Structure formats: structure tokens, C-alpha cells
mmCIF file of N, CA and C and ligand atoms in Angstrom:
data_model
loop_
_atom_site.group_PDB
_atom_site.id
_atom_site.type_symbol
_atom_site.label_atom_id
_atom_site.label_comp_id
_atom_site.label_asym_id
_atom_site.label_seq_id
_atom_site.Cartn_x
_atom_site.Cartn_y
_atom_site.Cartn_z
ATOM 1 N N MET A 159 -4.296 56.306 40.047
ATOM 2 C CA MET A 159 -4.021 57.178 40.329
ATOM 3 C C MET A 159 -3.930 57.878 41.076
ATOM 4 N N ARG A 160 -3.226 59.080 41.611
ATOM 5 C CA ARG A 160 -3.470 59.752 41.843
ATOM 6 C C ARG A 160 -4.408 60.921 41.617
ATOM 7 N N THR A 161 -4.697 61.044 42.746
ATOM 8 C CA THR A 161 -6.224 62.170 42.776
ATOM 9 C C THR A 161 -6.124 63.912 42.718
ATOM 10 N N PRO A 162 -6.864 64.675 42.326
ATOM 11 C CA PRO A 162 -6.581 66.412 42.095
ATOM 12 C C PRO A 162 -5.621 66.814 43.854
ATOM 13 N N ALA A 163 -6.833 65.422 45.484
ATOM 14 C CA ALA A 163 -6.275 65.254 46.353
ATOM 15 C C ALA A 163 -4.768 65.093 46.814
ATOM 16 N N GLY A 164 -4.325 64.395 45.886
ATOM 17 C CA GLY A 164 -2.848 63.847 46.066
ATOM 18 C C GLY A 164 -2.921 62.687 46.734
ATOM 19 N N THR A 165 -3.878 61.424 47.106
ATOM 20 C CA THR A 165 -4.562 60.519 47.151
ATOM 21 C C THR A 165 -4.350 59.526 46.226
ATOM 22 N N GLU A 166 -3.941 58.414 46.393
ATOM 23 C CA GLU A 166 -3.778 56.906 45.738
ATOM 24 C C GLU A 166 -5.764 56.795 45.726
ATOM 25 N N CYS A 167 -6.330 56.279 44.148
ATOM 26 C CA CYS A 167 -7.216 55.790 44.116
ATOM 27 C C CYS A 167 -7.342 55.819 42.919
ATOM 28 N N ARG A 168 -7.616 53.491 42.847
ATOM 29 C CA ARG A 168 -8.081 53.027 42.042
ATOM 30 C C ARG A 168 -9.705 53.610 41.183
ATOM 31 N N HIS A 169 -10.459 54.349 41.156
ATOM 32 C CA HIS A 169 -11.534 54.903 41.011
ATOM 33 C C HIS A 169 -11.476 55.966 40.603
ATOM 34 N N TYR A 170 -10.301 57.002 40.363
ATOM 35 C CA TYR A 170 -10.150 57.770 39.610
ATOM 36 C C TYR A 170 -9.230 57.754 38.195
ATOM 37 N N TYR A 171 -9.360 57.884 37.313
ATOM 38 C CA TYR A 171 -9.250 58.491 35.447
ATOM 39 C C TYR A 171 -8.927 59.267 35.661
ATOM 40 N N GLU A 172 -7.430 59.907 35.059
ATOM 41 C CA GLU A 172 -7.800 61.511 33.785
ATOM 42 C C GLU A 172 -6.191 61.014 32.522
ATOM 43 N N ASP A 173 -6.484 61.615 31.691
ATOM 44 C CA ASP A 173 -6.014 61.467 31.350
ATOM 45 C C ASP A 173 -5.490 63.149 30.099
ATOM 46 N N PHE A 174 -4.784 63.309 30.146
ATOM 47 C CA PHE A 174 -4.496 64.682 30.070
ATOM 48 C C PHE A 174 -3.303 65.301 28.319
ATOM 49 N N ASN A 175 -3.609 63.760 27.876
ATOM 50 C CA ASN A 175 -2.578 63.005 26.419
ATOM 51 C C ASN A 175 -3.035 64.125 26.044
ATOM 52 N N ARG A 176 -2.012 64.633 24.088
ATOM 53 C CA ARG A 176 -2.402 65.775 23.167
ATOM 54 C C ARG A 176 -3.941 65.691 22.702
ATOM 55 N N GLY A 177 -3.601 66.840 24.298
ATOM 56 C CA GLY A 177 -4.762 67.661 24.431
ATOM 57 C C GLY A 177 -6.385 67.470 25.164
ATOM 58 N N ARG A 178 -5.831 66.471 25.801
ATOM 59 C CA ARG A 178 -7.546 64.937 26.531
ATOM 60 C C ARG A 178 -6.898 66.590 27.134
ATOM 61 N N GLN A 179 -8.467 66.756 28.427
ATOM 62 C CA GLN A 179 -8.428 67.442 29.812
ATOM 63 C C GLN A 179 -9.855 66.149 29.989
ATOM 64 N N THR A 180 -9.458 65.226 30.580
ATOM 65 C CA THR A 180 -11.103 64.042 31.168
ATOM 66 C C THR A 180 -10.212 63.697 32.130
ATOM 67 N N GLN A 181 -10.784 64.215 33.042
ATOM 68 C CA GLN A 181 -10.578 63.549 34.693
ATOM 69 C C GLN A 181 -11.916 63.430 34.976
ATOM 70 N N GLU A 182 -12.254 61.690 35.818
ATOM 71 C CA GLU A 182 -13.107 61.667 36.419
ATOM 72 C C GLU A 182 -13.230 60.729 37.161
ATOM 73 N N CYS A 183 -13.959 60.988 37.842
ATOM 74 C CA CYS A 183 -14.678 59.721 39.221
ATOM 75 C C CYS A 183 -14.939 58.877 38.544
ATOM 76 N N ARG A 184 -14.195 56.829 38.127
ATOM 77 C CA ARG A 184 -15.807 56.278 37.268
ATOM 78 C C ARG A 184 -16.919 55.429 38.812
ATOM 79 N N LEU A 185 -15.844 55.822 40.623
ATOM 80 C CA LEU A 185 -17.278 55.183 41.444
ATOM 81 C C LEU A 185 -18.244 56.248 40.834
ATOM 82 N N ILE A 186 -17.923 57.202 41.547
ATOM 83 C CA ILE A 186 -19.479 58.551 40.837
ATOM 84 C C ILE A 186 -20.087 57.460 39.227
ATOM 85 N N LYS A 187 -19.404 57.607 38.849
ATOM 86 C CA LYS A 187 -19.872 57.913 37.128
ATOM 87 C C LYS A 187 -20.764 56.696 37.215
ATOM 88 N N ALA A 188 -20.665 55.732 37.685
ATOM 89 C CA ALA A 188 -21.308 53.993 37.856
ATOM 90 C C ALA A 188 -22.156 54.400 38.782
ATOM 91 N N ASN A 189 -22.908 55.850 39.524
ATOM 92 C CA ASN A 189 -23.674 55.524 40.358
ATOM 93 C C ASN A 189 -24.708 57.249 39.724
ATOM 94 N N THR A 190 -26.701 56.032 38.334
ATOM 95 C CA THR A 190 -26.635 56.597 38.174
ATOM 96 C C THR A 190 -27.705 58.196 39.124
ATOM 97 N N ARG A 191 -27.478 58.341 40.190
ATOM 98 C CA ARG A 191 -28.319 58.498 41.500
ATOM 99 C C ARG A 191 -27.641 59.691 41.815
ATOM 100 N N SER A 192 -26.028 59.884 41.821
ATOM 101 C CA SER A 192 -25.510 60.710 42.445
ATOM 102 C C SER A 192 -25.481 62.036 40.827
ATOM 103 N N LEU A 193 -25.141 62.952 42.023
ATOM 104 C CA LEU A 193 -24.795 63.916 41.308
ATOM 105 C C LEU A 193 -23.322 63.883 40.742
ATOM 106 N N PRO A 194 -22.898 64.988 39.460
ATOM 107 C CA PRO A 194 -21.477 64.933 38.690
ATOM 108 C C PRO A 194 -20.742 65.486 39.862
ATOM 109 N N TRP A 195 -19.352 64.600 39.891
ATOM 110 C CA TRP A 195 -17.995 64.465 40.226
ATOM 111 C C TRP A 195 -17.322 65.583 39.821
ATOM 112 N N THR A 196 -16.862 65.872 40.818
ATOM 113 C CA THR A 196 -16.124 67.648 40.237
ATOM 114 C C THR A 196 -14.608 66.968 41.386
ATOM 115 N N PRO A 197 -13.761 67.869 40.350
ATOM 116 C CA PRO A 197 -12.358 67.593 41.229
ATOM 117 C C PRO A 197 -12.037 68.107 43.289
ATOM 118 N N PRO A 198 -12.783 69.382 43.648
ATOM 119 C CA PRO A 198 -12.564 69.427 45.422
ATOM 120 C C PRO A 198 -12.962 68.487 46.092
ATOM 121 N N LEU A 199 -13.741 67.219 45.042
ATOM 122 C CA LEU A 199 -14.408 66.118 46.083
ATOM 123 C C LEU A 199 -13.264 64.898 46.692
ATOM 124 N N CYS A 200 -11.750 64.902 45.661
ATOM 125 C CA CYS A 200 -11.748 64.006 46.381
ATOM 126 C C CYS A 200 -10.508 63.903 47.452
ATOM 127 N N ALA A 201 -10.763 65.387 48.516
ATOM 128 C CA ALA A 201 -10.287 65.654 49.205
ATOM 129 C C ALA A 201 -10.731 65.691 49.788
ATOM 130 N N LYS A 202 -12.767 65.259 49.877
ATOM 131 C CA LYS A 202 -13.041 65.271 51.280
ATOM 132 C C LYS A 202 -13.870 63.327 51.283
ATOM 133 N N CYS A 203 -12.936 62.672 50.557
ATOM 134 C CA CYS A 203 -13.664 61.520 50.370
ATOM 135 C C CYS A 203 -13.264 60.703 50.896
ATOM 136 N N ARG A 204 -13.652 59.271 51.721
ATOM 137 C CA ARG A 204 -13.440 58.906 52.007
ATOM 138 C C ARG A 204 -12.924 57.237 51.537
ATOM 139 N N VAL A 205 -12.934 57.042 50.192
ATOM 140 C CA VAL A 205 -12.641 55.779 49.790
ATOM 141 C C VAL A 205 -11.177 55.209 49.818
ATOM 142 N N PRO A 206 -10.297 56.465 49.660
ATOM 143 C CA PRO A 206 -8.886 55.915 49.624
ATOM 144 C C PRO A 206 -8.803 55.223 51.117
ATOM 145 N N ASP A 207 -8.948 56.226 52.082
ATOM 146 C CA ASP A 207 -8.651 55.074 53.357
ATOM 147 C C ASP A 207 -9.000 54.267 53.906
ATOM 148 N N VAL A 208 -10.026 53.667 53.009
ATOM 149 C CA VAL A 208 -11.410 52.435 53.208
ATOM 150 C C VAL A 208 -10.668 51.561 52.216
ATOM 151 N N LEU A 209 -10.121 51.835 51.762
ATOM 152 C CA LEU A 209 -9.935 50.584 49.770
ATOM 153 C C LEU A 209 -8.023 49.837 51.046
ATOM 154 N N ARG A 210 -7.669 51.209 51.494
ATOM 155 C CA ARG A 210 -6.301 51.208 52.471
ATOM 156 C C ARG A 210 -6.097 49.829 53.348
ATOM 157 N N ALA A 211 -7.233 50.200 54.898
ATOM 158 C CA ALA A 211 -7.724 49.290 55.320
ATOM 159 C C ALA A 211 -8.829 48.483 55.153
ATOM 160 N N ASN A 212 -9.655 47.932 53.882
ATOM 161 C CA ASN A 212 -9.772 46.334 54.050
ATOM 162 C C ASN A 212 -9.468 46.457 52.412
ATOM 163 N N GLY A 213 -9.266 45.213 52.357
ATOM 164 C CA GLY A 213 -8.938 45.108 51.037
ATOM 165 C C GLY A 213 -9.915 43.924 50.181
ATOM 166 N N SER A 214 -10.648 43.326 51.483
ATOM 167 C CA SER A 214 -11.778 42.549 50.218
ATOM 168 C C SER A 214 -12.039 42.576 49.364
ATOM 169 N N PRO A 215 -11.800 41.665 48.341
ATOM 170 C CA PRO A 215 -12.389 41.920 47.180
ATOM 171 C C PRO A 215 -13.296 41.941 46.885
ATOM 172 N N HIS A 216 -14.189 41.563 48.012
ATOM 173 C CA HIS A 216 -16.316 40.893 47.541
ATOM 174 C C HIS A 216 -16.551 42.697 48.033
ATOM 175 N N LEU A 217 -16.031 43.747 48.588
ATOM 176 C CA LEU A 217 -16.682 45.059 49.065
ATOM 177 C C LEU A 217 -17.108 45.291 48.055
ATOM 178 N N ARG A 218 -18.222 45.896 48.329
ATOM 179 C CA ARG A 218 -18.749 47.110 46.665
ATOM 180 C C ARG A 218 -19.047 47.846 47.576
ATOM 181 N N LEU A 219 -18.527 49.138 46.667
ATOM 182 C CA LEU A 219 -18.831 50.360 47.161
ATOM 183 C C LEU A 219 -19.707 51.301 46.303
ATOM 184 N N GLU A 220 -20.411 52.138 47.181
ATOM 185 C CA GLU A 220 -21.239 52.761 46.370
ATOM 186 C C GLU A 220 -21.383 54.370 46.423
ATOM 187 N N LEU A 221 -20.454 55.716 45.839
ATOM 188 C CA LEU A 221 -20.969 57.140 46.499
ATOM 189 C C LEU A 221 -21.376 57.646 45.695
ATOM 190 N N THR A 222 -21.808 58.565 46.934
ATOM 191 C CA THR A 222 -22.946 59.620 46.053
ATOM 192 C C THR A 222 -22.723 61.052 46.486
ATOM 193 N N VAL A 223 -23.178 61.872 45.196
ATOM 194 C CA VAL A 223 -22.680 63.067 45.203
ATOM 195 C C VAL A 223 -24.587 64.044 45.899
ATOM 196 N N ARG A 224 -24.477 64.536 46.933
ATOM 197 C CA ARG A 224 -26.151 65.050 47.188
ATOM 198 C C ARG A 224 -25.617 66.267 47.870
ATOM 199 N N LYS A 225 -26.650 67.363 47.215
ATOM 200 C CA LYS A 225 -26.649 68.260 47.702
ATOM 201 C C LYS A 225 -27.428 68.638 49.128
ATOM 202 N N ARG A 226 -27.294 69.628 50.867
ATOM 203 C CA ARG A 226 -27.666 69.328 51.987
ATOM 204 C C ARG A 226 -28.015 70.923 51.826
ATOM 205 N N PHE A 227 -29.200 70.827 51.967
ATOM 206 C CA PHE A 227 -29.566 71.711 51.818
ATOM 207 C C PHE A 227 -29.815 73.527 50.900
ATOM 208 N N GLY A 228 -29.085 72.223 49.674
ATOM 209 C CA GLY A 228 -29.521 73.287 48.845
ATOM 210 C C GLY A 228 -28.100 73.561 48.480
ATOM 211 N N LEU A 229 -27.494 73.311 49.627
ATOM 212 C CA LEU A 229 -26.564 74.320 48.917
ATOM 213 C C LEU A 229 -24.553 73.583 49.458
ATOM 214 N N PHE A 230 -25.151 72.819 50.646
ATOM 215 C CA PHE A 230 -23.751 72.332 50.330
ATOM 216 C C PHE A 230 -23.408 70.755 50.083
ATOM 217 N N THR A 231 -22.172 70.341 48.987
ATOM 218 C CA THR A 231 -21.980 69.475 48.437
ATOM 219 C C THR A 231 -21.474 68.283 49.700
ATOM 220 N N ALA A 232 -22.395 67.157 49.614
ATOM 221 C CA ALA A 232 -21.566 65.900 50.438
ATOM 222 C C ALA A 232 -21.205 64.988 50.466
ATOM 223 N N LEU A 233 -20.521 64.230 50.359
ATOM 224 C CA LEU A 233 -20.317 62.953 49.902
ATOM 225 C C LEU A 233 -20.958 61.723 50.706
ATOM 226 N N GLU A 234 -21.933 60.603 49.993
ATOM 227 C CA GLU A 234 -22.335 59.569 50.687
ATOM 228 C C GLU A 234 -22.135 58.321 50.054
ATOM 229 N N LEU A 235 -21.270 57.814 51.420
ATOM 230 C CA LEU A 235 -20.639 56.662 51.326
ATOM 231 C C LEU A 235 -21.232 55.308 51.720
ATOM 232 N N THR A 236 -21.312 54.008 50.667
ATOM 233 C CA THR A 236 -21.764 53.245 51.919
ATOM 234 C C THR A 236 -21.346 52.352 50.966
ATOM 235 N N GLY A 237 -21.415 50.615 51.502
ATOM 236 C CA GLY A 237 -21.134 49.298 50.453
ATOM 237 C C GLY A 237 -21.524 48.012 51.639
ATOM 238 N N TYR A 238 -20.761 46.745 50.148
ATOM 239 C CA TYR A 238 -22.029 45.927 51.237
ATOM 240 C C TYR A 238 -21.131 44.561 50.486
ATOM 241 N N CYS A 239 -21.991 43.319 50.697
ATOM 242 C CA CYS A 239 -20.532 42.871 50.655
ATOM 243 C C CYS A 239 -21.068 41.960 49.257
ATOM 244 N N GLY A 240 -20.307 41.723 48.482
ATOM 245 C CA GLY A 240 -20.630 40.850 46.814
ATOM 246 C C GLY A 240 -20.879 39.493 47.612
ATOM 247 N N ARG A 241 -20.368 39.571 48.409
ATOM 248 C CA ARG A 241 -20.647 37.638 48.747
ATOM 249 C C ARG A 241 -21.507 36.769 49.971
ATOM 250 N N HIS A 242 -21.890 37.899 50.585
ATOM 251 C CA HIS A 242 -22.677 38.185 51.685
ATOM 252 C C HIS A 242 -24.324 37.966 51.066
ATOM 253 N N GLY A 243 -23.940 39.330 50.634
ATOM 254 C CA GLY A 243 -25.113 39.720 49.496
ATOM 255 C C GLY A 243 -25.539 40.557 51.028
ATOM 256 N N ARG A 244 -25.181 41.607 52.237
ATOM 257 C CA ARG A 244 -25.261 41.816 52.697
ATOM 258 C C ARG A 244 -24.998 43.118 53.264
ATOM 259 N N PRO A 245 -25.311 44.743 53.502
ATOM 260 C CA PRO A 245 -24.441 45.133 54.057
ATOM 261 C C PRO A 245 -23.437 45.344 54.862
ATOM 262 N N VAL A 246 -22.030 46.528 54.450
ATOM 263 C CA VAL A 246 -21.458 46.766 55.649
ATOM 264 C C VAL A 246 -21.692 48.204 56.509
ATOM 265 N N PRO A 247 -22.100 47.872 57.540
ATOM 266 C CA PRO A 247 -21.979 49.379 58.341
ATOM 267 C C PRO A 247 -20.618 49.302 58.035
ATOM 268 N N ASP A 248 -20.032 49.344 59.032
ATOM 269 C CA ASP A 248 -18.942 49.654 59.043
ATOM 270 C C ASP A 248 -17.844 49.135 57.945
ATOM 271 N N LEU A 249 -17.195 50.414 56.930
ATOM 272 C CA LEU A 249 -16.296 49.856 55.865
ATOM 273 C C LEU A 249 -15.032 49.410 55.954
ATOM 274 N N MET A 250 -14.237 49.952 56.953
ATOM 275 C CA MET A 250 -12.787 50.487 57.349
ATOM 276 C C MET A 250 -13.115 48.801 58.215
ATOM 277 N N ARG A 251 -14.205 48.257 58.670
ATOM 278 C CA ARG A 251 -13.501 46.995 59.618
ATOM 279 C C ARG A 251 -14.003 45.710 58.742
ATOM 280 N N GLY A 252 -15.013 46.214 57.970
ATOM 281 C CA GLY A 252 -15.749 45.183 56.838
ATOM 282 C C GLY A 252 -16.105 44.206 57.302
ATOM 283 N N CYS A 253 -16.968 43.580 55.950
ATOM 284 C CA CYS A 253 -18.063 42.024 56.457
ATOM 285 C C CYS A 253 -17.606 41.241 57.664
ATOM 286 N N GLU A 254 -18.317 40.960 58.233
ATOM 287 C CA GLU A 254 -18.193 40.137 59.602
ATOM 288 C C GLU A 254 -18.853 39.151 59.941
ATOM 289 N N ALA A 255 -20.063 38.578 58.100
ATOM 290 C CA ALA A 255 -19.704 37.356 58.111
ATOM 291 C C ALA A 255 -18.476 36.523 57.873
ATOM 292 N N CYS A 256 -17.792 37.824 56.707
ATOM 293 C CA CYS A 256 -16.154 37.245 56.556
ATOM 294 C C CYS A 256 -15.292 37.121 57.128
ATOM 295 N N ALA A 257 -15.104 37.754 57.931
ATOM 296 C CA ALA A 257 -15.082 38.255 59.277
ATOM 297 C C ALA A 257 -14.810 36.676 60.290
ATOM 298 N N ALA A 258 -16.299 35.949 60.830
ATOM 299 C CA ALA A 258 -16.485 35.047 60.844
ATOM 300 C C ALA A 258 -15.640 33.949 60.149
ATOM 301 N N GLU A 259 -15.921 34.044 58.857
ATOM 302 C CA GLU A 259 -15.261 32.116 57.848
ATOM 303 C C GLU A 259 -13.910 32.224 58.096
ATOM 304 N N ASP A 260 -13.345 33.546 57.994
ATOM 305 C CA ASP A 260 -11.954 33.445 57.964
ATOM 306 C C ASP A 260 -11.186 32.927 59.019
HETATM 307 S S1 LIG B 526 -13.929 61.081 45.216
HETATM 308 FE FE1 LIG B 526 -13.660 59.716 46.005
HETATM 309 S S2 LIG B 526 -13.622 57.758 44.534
HETATM 310 FE FE2 LIG B 526 -14.203 59.044 43.139
HETATM 311 S S3 LIG B 526 -11.828 58.986 42.386
HETATM 312 FE FE3 LIG B 526 -11.811 60.740 43.990
HETATM 313 S S4 LIG B 526 -10.907 59.733 46.468
HETATM 314 FE FE4 LIG B 526 -11.827 58.492 43.997
#
């Protein structure tokens, strides 16, 4: 689905049918440690780029909204490989263990 920033993202959901006013990021919504999503966050989110570069079905992402210095809103993106159970430091390149096996 197309985000308010104009990018395609599989974690974005909206429904304006029949008077509904639903907009949400389901990746942030699933993270209980995150502050809530707001539409402007999509413009500075790396997730669409990561998903375009890394098509691994084993990649698990966690996106957290935080306040920096109590003022600025920042997005923290981390990921791990569900196949090998290890962090993926470079999300654009993907899991090194998966790459070594392929
Ligand atoms: S915040 Fe990021 S992950 Fe969430 S819907 Fe927007 S672009 Fe997608």
C-alpha cells in the first residue's frame, strides 16, 4: 500500500471507506516499546528501501519511534534473521550466514 510519503510499504494500512479514518503502520503497532506512529514518520523511514534491497523471507524487522532529547522524533530500525536467530547489522545486504549458504 502507498504510504503518506508516496512510497510502497507492506506495513502501511489505511481505510477511508464508508467514513472510516484508519491509517496505521503495522510494524510500529506491533512494537509495544514504541511510541505511536504518525503519518509524517513515513517520509524518513528506511523500511521501504530495505525491503526493496533485501527480499529475504527470513528478515524480521523491528521499528521503534523514540524521542531524542525529549524533543525530536527518531525512528530506530533493527533486524534479525529468523532462520539463523542472529542480528542483521547491515539490513540492506542481509544476513551473512544466509549469504554464505546460498
Ligand atoms: S513508518 Fe515505515 S514501516 Fe511504517 S508504514 Fe511508514 S514507511 Fe512503512
